[in-house]
PDB file of C-alpha atoms in Angstrom:
ATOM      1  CA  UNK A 244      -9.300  35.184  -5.308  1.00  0.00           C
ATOM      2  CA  UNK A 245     -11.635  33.331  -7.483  1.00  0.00           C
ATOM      3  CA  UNK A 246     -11.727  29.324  -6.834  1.00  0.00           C
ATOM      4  CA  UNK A 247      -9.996  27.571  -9.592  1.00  0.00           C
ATOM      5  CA  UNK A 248     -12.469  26.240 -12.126  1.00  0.00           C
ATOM      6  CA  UNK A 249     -10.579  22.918 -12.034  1.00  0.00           C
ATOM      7  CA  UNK A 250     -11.958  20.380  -9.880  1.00  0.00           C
ATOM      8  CA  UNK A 251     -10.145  17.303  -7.764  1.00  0.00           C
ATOM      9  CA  UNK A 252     -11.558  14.142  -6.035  1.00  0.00           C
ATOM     10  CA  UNK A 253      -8.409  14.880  -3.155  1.00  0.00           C
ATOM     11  CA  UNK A 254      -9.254  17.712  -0.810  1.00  0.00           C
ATOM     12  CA  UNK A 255      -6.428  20.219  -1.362  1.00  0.00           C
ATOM     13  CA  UNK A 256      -6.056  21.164   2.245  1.00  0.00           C
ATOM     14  CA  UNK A 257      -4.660  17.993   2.995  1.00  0.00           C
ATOM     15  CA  UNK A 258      -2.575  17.709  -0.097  1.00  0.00           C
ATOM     16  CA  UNK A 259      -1.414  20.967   1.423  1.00  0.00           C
ATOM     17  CA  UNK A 260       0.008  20.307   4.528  1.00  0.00           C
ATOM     18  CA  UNK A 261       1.334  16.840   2.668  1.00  0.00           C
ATOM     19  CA  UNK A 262       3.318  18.973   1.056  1.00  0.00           C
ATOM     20  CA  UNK A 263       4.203  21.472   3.619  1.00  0.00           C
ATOM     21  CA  UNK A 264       5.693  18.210   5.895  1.00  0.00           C
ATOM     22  CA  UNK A 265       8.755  18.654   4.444  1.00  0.00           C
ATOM     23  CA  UNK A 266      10.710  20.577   5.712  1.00  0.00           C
ATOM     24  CA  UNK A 267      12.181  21.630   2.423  1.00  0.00           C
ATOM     25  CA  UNK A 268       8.918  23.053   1.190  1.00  0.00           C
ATOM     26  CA  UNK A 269       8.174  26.382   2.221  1.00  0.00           C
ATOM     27  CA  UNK A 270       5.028  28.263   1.095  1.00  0.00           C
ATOM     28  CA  UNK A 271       2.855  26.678  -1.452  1.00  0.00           C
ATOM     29  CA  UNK A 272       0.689  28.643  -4.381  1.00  0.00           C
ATOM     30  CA  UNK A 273      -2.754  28.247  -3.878  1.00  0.00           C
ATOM     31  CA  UNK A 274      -2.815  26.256  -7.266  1.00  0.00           C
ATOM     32  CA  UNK A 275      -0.807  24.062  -6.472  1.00  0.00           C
ATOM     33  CA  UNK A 276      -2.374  22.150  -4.419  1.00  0.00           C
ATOM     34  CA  UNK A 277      -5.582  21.800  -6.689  1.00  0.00           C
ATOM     35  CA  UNK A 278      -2.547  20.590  -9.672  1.00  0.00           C
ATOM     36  CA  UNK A 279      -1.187  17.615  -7.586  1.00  0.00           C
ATOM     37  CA  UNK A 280      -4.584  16.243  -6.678  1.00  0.00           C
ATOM     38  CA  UNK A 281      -5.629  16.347 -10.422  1.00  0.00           C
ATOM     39  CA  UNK A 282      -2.207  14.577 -10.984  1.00  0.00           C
ATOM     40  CA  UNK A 283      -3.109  12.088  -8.704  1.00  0.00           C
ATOM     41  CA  UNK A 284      -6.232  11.342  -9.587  1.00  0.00           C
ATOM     42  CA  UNK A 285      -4.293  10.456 -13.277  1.00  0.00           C
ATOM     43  CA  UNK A 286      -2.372   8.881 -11.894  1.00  0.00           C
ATOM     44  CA  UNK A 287      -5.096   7.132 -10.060  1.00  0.00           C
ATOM     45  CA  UNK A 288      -6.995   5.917 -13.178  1.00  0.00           C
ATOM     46  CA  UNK A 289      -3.680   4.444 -14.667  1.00  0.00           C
ATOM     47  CA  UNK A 290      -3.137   2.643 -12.106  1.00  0.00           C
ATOM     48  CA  UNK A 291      -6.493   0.967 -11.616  1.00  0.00           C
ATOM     49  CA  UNK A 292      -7.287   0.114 -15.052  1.00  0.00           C
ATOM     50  CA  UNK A 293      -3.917  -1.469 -15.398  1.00  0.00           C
ATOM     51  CA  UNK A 294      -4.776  -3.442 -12.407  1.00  0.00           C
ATOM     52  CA  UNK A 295      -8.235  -4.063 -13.643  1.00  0.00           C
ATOM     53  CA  UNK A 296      -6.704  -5.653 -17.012  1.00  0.00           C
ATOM     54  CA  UNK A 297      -4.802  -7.683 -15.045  1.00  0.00           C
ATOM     55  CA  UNK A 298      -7.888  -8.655 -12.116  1.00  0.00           C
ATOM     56  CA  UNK A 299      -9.992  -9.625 -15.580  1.00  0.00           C
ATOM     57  CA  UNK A 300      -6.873 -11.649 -16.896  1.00  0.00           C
ATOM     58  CA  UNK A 301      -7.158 -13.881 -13.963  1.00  0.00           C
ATOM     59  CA  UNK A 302     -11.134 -14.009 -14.359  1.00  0.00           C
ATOM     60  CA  UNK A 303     -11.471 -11.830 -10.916  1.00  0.00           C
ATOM     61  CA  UNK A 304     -13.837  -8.597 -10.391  1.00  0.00           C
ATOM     62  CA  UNK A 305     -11.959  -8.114  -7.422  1.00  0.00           C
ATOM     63  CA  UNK A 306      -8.763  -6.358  -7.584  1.00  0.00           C
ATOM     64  CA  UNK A 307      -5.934  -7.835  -5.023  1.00  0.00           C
ATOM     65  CA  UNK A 308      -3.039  -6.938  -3.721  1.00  0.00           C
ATOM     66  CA  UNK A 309      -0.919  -9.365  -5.858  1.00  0.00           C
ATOM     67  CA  UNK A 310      -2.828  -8.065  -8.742  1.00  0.00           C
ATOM     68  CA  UNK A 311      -1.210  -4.640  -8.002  1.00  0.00           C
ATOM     69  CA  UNK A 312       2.273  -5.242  -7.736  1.00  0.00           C
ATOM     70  CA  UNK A 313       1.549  -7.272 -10.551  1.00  0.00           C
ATOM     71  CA  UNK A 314       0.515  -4.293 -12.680  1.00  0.00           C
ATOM     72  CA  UNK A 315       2.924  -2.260 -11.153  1.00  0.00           C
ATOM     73  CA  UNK A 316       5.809  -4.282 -11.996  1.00  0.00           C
ATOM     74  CA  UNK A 317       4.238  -4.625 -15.545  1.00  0.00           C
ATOM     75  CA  UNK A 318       5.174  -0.462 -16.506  1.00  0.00           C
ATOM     76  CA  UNK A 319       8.745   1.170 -15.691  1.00  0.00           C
ATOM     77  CA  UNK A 320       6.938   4.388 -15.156  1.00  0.00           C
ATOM     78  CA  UNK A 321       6.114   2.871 -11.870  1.00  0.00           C
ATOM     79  CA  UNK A 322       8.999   1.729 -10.687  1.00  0.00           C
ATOM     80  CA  UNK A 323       9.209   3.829  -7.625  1.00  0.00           C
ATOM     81  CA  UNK A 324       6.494   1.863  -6.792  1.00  0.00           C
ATOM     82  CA  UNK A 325       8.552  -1.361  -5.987  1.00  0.00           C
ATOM     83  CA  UNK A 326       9.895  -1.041  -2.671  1.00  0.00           C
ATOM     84  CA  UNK A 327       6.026  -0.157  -1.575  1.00  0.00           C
ATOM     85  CA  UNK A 328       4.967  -3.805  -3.038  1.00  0.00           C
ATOM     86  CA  UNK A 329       8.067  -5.388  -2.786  1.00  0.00           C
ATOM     87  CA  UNK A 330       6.810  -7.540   0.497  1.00  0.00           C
ATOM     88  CA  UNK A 331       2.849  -8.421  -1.480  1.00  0.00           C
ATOM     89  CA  UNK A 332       2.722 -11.658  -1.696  1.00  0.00           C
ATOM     90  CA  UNK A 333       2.362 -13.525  -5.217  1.00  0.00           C
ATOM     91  CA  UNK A 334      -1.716 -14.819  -6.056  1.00  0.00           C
ATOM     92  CA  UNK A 335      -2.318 -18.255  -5.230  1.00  0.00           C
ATOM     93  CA  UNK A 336      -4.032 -20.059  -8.143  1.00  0.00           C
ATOM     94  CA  UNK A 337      -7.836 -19.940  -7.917  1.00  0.00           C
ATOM     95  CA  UNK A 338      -7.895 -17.431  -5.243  1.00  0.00           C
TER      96      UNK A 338
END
């Protein structure tokens, strides 16, 4: 089988057995793997510029925590998201 010509930052094998942790999952194509780490590496860069717009909002190059579930909680898509920040603390002023 020739390797698939599409490349991802995530190494499949472990996206693989991610996957295969639930129980519910039973054998997985060999693409699909490769298809969930390119999703997540979208995923990835929506994430971190959104939290990048809001780091340079605050004058920051650093990107906190707060900053985060701020840019989370700024999209519905990511919504899911919100019991995972729900306990990040809110950015003190100048910090």
């Amino acid at each position: 089988i020739d390797p698939s010509p599409v490349r991802t930052k995530f190494p499949t094998a472990r996206i693989k057995r991610i996957m295969q942790a639930d129980e519910e999952v039973g054998k997985v194509a060999q693409q699909t793997p490769i298809a969930v780490g390119k999703a997540l590496e979208l995923f990835m860069v929506q994430l971190v510029r959104k939290s990048a717009e809001v780091a340079k909002e605050k004058n920051s190059k650093r990107i906190t925590a707060p900053m985060l579930k701020q840019a989370i909680g700024s999209a519905s898509q990511w919504d899911f998201l919100d019991d995972i920040v729900a306990k990040v603390g809110e950015e003190k002023e100048g910090g």
